[in-house]
Tab-separated table of C-alpha atoms in Angstrom:
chain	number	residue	atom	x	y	z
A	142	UNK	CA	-10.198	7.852	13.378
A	143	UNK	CA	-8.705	5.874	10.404
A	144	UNK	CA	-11.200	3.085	9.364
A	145	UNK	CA	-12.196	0.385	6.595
A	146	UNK	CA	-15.630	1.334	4.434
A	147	UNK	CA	-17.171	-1.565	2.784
A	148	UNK	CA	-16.106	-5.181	3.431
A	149	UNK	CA	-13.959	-6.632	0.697
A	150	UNK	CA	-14.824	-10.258	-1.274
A	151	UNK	CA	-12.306	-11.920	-3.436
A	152	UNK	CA	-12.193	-14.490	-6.519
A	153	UNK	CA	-9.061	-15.582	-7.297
A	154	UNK	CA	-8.368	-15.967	-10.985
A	155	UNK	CA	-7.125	-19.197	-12.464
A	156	UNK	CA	-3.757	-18.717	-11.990
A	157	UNK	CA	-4.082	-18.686	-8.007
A	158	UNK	CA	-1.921	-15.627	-7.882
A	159	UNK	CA	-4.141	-12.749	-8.746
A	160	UNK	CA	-7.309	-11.761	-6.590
A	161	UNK	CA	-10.448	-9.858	-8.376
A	162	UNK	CA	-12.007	-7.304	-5.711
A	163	UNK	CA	-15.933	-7.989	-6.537
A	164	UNK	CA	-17.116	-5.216	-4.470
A	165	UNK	CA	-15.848	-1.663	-3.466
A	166	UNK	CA	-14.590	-0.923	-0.603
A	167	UNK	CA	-12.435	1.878	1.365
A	168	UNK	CA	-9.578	2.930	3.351
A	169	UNK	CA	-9.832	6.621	5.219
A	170	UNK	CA	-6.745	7.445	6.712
A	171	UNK	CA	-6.527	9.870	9.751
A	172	UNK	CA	-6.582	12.972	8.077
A	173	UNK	CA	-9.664	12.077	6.675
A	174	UNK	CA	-8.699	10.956	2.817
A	175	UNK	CA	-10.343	8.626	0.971
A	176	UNK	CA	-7.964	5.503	-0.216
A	177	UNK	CA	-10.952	3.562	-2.632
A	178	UNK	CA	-10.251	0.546	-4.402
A	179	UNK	CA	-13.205	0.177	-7.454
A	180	UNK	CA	-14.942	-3.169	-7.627
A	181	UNK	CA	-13.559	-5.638	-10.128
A	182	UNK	CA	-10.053	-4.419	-9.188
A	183	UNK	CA	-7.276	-7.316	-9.800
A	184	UNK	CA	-4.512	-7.180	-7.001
A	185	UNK	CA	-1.405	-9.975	-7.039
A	186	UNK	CA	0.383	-8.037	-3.994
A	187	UNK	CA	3.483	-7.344	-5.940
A	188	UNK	CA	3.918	-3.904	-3.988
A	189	UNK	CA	5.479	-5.791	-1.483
A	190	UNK	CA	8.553	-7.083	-2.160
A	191	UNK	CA	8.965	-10.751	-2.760
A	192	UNK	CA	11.996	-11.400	-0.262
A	193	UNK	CA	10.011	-9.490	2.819
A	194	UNK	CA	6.818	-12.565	1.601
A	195	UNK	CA	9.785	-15.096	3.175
A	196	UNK	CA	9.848	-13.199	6.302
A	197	UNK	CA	6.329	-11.790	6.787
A	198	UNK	CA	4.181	-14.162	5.092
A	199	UNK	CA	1.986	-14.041	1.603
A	200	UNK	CA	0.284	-10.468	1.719
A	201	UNK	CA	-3.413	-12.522	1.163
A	202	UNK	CA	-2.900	-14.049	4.892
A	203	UNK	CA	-3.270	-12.637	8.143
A	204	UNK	CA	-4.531	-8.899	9.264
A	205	UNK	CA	-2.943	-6.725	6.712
A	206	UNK	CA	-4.889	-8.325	3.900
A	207	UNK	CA	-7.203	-5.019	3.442
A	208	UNK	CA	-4.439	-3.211	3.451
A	209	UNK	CA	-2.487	-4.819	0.986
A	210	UNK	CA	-4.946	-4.734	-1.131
A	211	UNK	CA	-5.364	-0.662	-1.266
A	212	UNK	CA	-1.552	-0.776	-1.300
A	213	UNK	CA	-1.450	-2.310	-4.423
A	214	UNK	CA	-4.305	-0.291	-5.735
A	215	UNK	CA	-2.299	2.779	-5.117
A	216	UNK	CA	0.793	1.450	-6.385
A	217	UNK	CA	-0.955	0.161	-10.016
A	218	UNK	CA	-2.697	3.547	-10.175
A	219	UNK	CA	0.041	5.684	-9.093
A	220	UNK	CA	-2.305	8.632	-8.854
A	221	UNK	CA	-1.258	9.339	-4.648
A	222	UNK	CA	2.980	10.163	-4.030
A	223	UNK	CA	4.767	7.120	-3.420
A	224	UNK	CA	6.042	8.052	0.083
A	225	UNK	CA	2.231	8.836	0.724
A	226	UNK	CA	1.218	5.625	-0.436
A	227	UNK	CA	3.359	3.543	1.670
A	228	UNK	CA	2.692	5.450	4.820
A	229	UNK	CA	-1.294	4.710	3.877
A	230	UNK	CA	-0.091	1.226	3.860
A	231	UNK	CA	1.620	1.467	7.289
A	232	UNK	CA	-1.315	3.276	8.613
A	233	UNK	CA	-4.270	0.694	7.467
A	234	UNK	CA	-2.438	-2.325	8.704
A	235	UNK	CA	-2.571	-0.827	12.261
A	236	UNK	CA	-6.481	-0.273	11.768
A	237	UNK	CA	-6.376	-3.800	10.601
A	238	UNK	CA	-4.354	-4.471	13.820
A	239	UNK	CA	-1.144	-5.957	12.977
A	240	UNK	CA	1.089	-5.211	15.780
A	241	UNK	CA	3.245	-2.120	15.533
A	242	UNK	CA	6.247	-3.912	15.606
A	243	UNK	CA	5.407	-5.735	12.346
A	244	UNK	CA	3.460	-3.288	10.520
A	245	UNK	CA	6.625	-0.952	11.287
A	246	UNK	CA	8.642	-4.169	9.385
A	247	UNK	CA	5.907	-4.434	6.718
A	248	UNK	CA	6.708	-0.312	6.105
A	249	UNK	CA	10.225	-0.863	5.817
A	250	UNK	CA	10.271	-3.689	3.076
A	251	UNK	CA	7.776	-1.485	1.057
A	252	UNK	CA	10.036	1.987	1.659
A	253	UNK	CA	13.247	-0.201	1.360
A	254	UNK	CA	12.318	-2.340	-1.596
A	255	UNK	CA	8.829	-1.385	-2.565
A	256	UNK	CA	7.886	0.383	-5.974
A	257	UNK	CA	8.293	4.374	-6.775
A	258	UNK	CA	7.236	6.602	-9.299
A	259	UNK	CA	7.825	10.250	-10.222
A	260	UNK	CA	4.884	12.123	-9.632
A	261	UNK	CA	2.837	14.338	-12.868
A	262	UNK	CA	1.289	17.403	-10.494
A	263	UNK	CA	-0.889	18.415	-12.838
A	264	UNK	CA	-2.486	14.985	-13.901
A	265	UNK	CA	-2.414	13.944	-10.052
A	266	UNK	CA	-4.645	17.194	-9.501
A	267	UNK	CA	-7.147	16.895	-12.225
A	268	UNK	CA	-7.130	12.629	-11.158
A	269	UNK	CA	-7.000	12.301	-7.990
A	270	UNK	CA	-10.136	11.671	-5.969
A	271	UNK	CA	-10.453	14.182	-3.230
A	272	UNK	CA	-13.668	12.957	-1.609
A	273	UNK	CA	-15.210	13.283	2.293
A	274	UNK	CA	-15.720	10.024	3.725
A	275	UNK	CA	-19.193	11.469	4.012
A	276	UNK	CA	-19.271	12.039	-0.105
A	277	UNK	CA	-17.482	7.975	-0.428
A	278	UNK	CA	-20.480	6.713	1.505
A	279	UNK	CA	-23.076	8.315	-0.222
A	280	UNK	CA	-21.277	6.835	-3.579
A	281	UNK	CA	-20.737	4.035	-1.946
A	282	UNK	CA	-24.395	3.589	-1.745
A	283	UNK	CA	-25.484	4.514	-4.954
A	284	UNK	CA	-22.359	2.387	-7.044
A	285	UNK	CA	-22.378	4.826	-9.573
A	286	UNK	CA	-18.486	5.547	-9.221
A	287	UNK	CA	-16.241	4.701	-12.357
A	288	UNK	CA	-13.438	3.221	-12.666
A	289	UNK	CA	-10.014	5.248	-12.834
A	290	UNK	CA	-8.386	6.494	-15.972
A	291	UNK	CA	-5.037	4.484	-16.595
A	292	UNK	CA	-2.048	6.640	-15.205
A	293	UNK	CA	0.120	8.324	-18.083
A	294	UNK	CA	3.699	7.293	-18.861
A	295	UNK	CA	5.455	7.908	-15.493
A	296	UNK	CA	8.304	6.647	-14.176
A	297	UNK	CA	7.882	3.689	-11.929
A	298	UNK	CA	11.084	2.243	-10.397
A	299	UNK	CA	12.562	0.237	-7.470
A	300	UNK	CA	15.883	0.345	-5.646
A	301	UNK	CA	18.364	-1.645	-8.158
A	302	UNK	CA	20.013	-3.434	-5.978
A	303	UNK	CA	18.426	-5.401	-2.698
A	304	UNK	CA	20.294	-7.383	-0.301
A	305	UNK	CA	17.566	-9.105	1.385
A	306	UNK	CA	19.901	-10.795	4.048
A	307	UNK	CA	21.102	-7.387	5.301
A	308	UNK	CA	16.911	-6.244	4.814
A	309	UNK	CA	16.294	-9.549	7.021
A	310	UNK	CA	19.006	-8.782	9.532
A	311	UNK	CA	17.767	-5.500	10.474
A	312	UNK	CA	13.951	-6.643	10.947
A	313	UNK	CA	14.715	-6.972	14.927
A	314	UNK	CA	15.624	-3.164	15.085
A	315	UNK	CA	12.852	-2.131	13.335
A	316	UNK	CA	10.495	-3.544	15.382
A	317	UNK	CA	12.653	-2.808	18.449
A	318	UNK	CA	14.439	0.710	17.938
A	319	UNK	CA	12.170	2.289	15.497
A	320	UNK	CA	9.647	4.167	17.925
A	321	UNK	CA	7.930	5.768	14.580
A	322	UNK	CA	7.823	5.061	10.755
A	323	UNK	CA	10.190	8.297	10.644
A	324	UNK	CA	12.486	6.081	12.632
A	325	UNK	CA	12.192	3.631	10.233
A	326	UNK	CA	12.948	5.586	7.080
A	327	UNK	CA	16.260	7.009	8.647
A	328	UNK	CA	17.343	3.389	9.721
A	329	UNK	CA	17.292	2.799	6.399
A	330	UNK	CA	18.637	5.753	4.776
A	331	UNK	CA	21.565	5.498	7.281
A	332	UNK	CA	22.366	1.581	6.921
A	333	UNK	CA	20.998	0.587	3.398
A	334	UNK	CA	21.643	3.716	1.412
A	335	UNK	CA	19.593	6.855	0.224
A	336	UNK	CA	16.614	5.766	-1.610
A	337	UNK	CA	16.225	9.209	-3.228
């Protein structure tokens, strides 16, 4: 079962916009993978897109808090695929316990509008942490775990154009016709235009 590790605390720099992580903490998803964010991480939950903020709220309030916070992680690091990352994100917010219907609106601002990046294979394989919840705990324990190495020169891009009125617009079906996250992405491939 998908669960939180750890408890996160926050500091909020001067600026009031971006959040220091003082302590580590954990997301493992369903099939068991370890999602870590490293103490003294700095988060400004840019990986969801401003325009969804006016619908959904700040992504520092409410229930998907954690969640945002390994979202952005991932999306800084870039060292998961971006489709994987944004399911993660999709998938902690409902173990934070944000109603489907809005963590299935939540998904599609971050698959609509969200960030991408081409993926290296090769530096993804020797990077990536493939750890047993088990394993994160007993790291966990002993805080011994680094912090990652900065991601090489990938390409990171969005969609180039939005229309957040037609994004807005749609939000009702989401959360009403969309049974699944699959659902979701097709709504949006269908409506908005391939994001591939």
């Amino acid at each position: 079962m998908a669960h939180y590790t750890g408890r996160p605390r926050f500091e909020w720099d001067e600026d009031g916009r971006i959040m220091t992580l003082l302590n580590r903490f954990a997301f493992i998803d369903d099939a068991r993978l370890v999602w870590s964010v490293p103490a003294m991480a700095r988060v400004d939950g840019a990986s969801i897109p401003k325009f969804a903020w006016s619908i959904l709220g700040s992504p520092f309030v409410g229930r998907y808090r954690k969640a945002s916070v390994v979202h952005d992680w991932y999306c800084d690091v870039r060292t998961r695929e971006w489709k994987a990352t944004h399911r993660m994100f999709y998938e902690a917010m409902r173990t934070s316990k944000v109603s489907g219907a809005k963590a299935r609106i939540m998904y599609a601002a971050v698959y609509y509008a969200g960030p991408r990046w081409d993926v290296a294979a090769n530096y993804n394989a020797e990077l990536a942490e493939v750890m047993t919840p088990e394993a994160y705990s007993s790291l966990e324990q002993s805080e011994m775990m680094a912090m990652p190495a900065s991601p090489p020169d990938l390409t990171l891009w969005h969609r180039r154009e939005t229309d957040p009125e037609a994004f807005e617009a749609m939000c009702d079906d989401f959360a009403k016709k969309c049974a699944t996250i699959a659902d979701v992405e097709a709504m949006i491939e269908e409506k908005m235009g391939a994001t591939e």
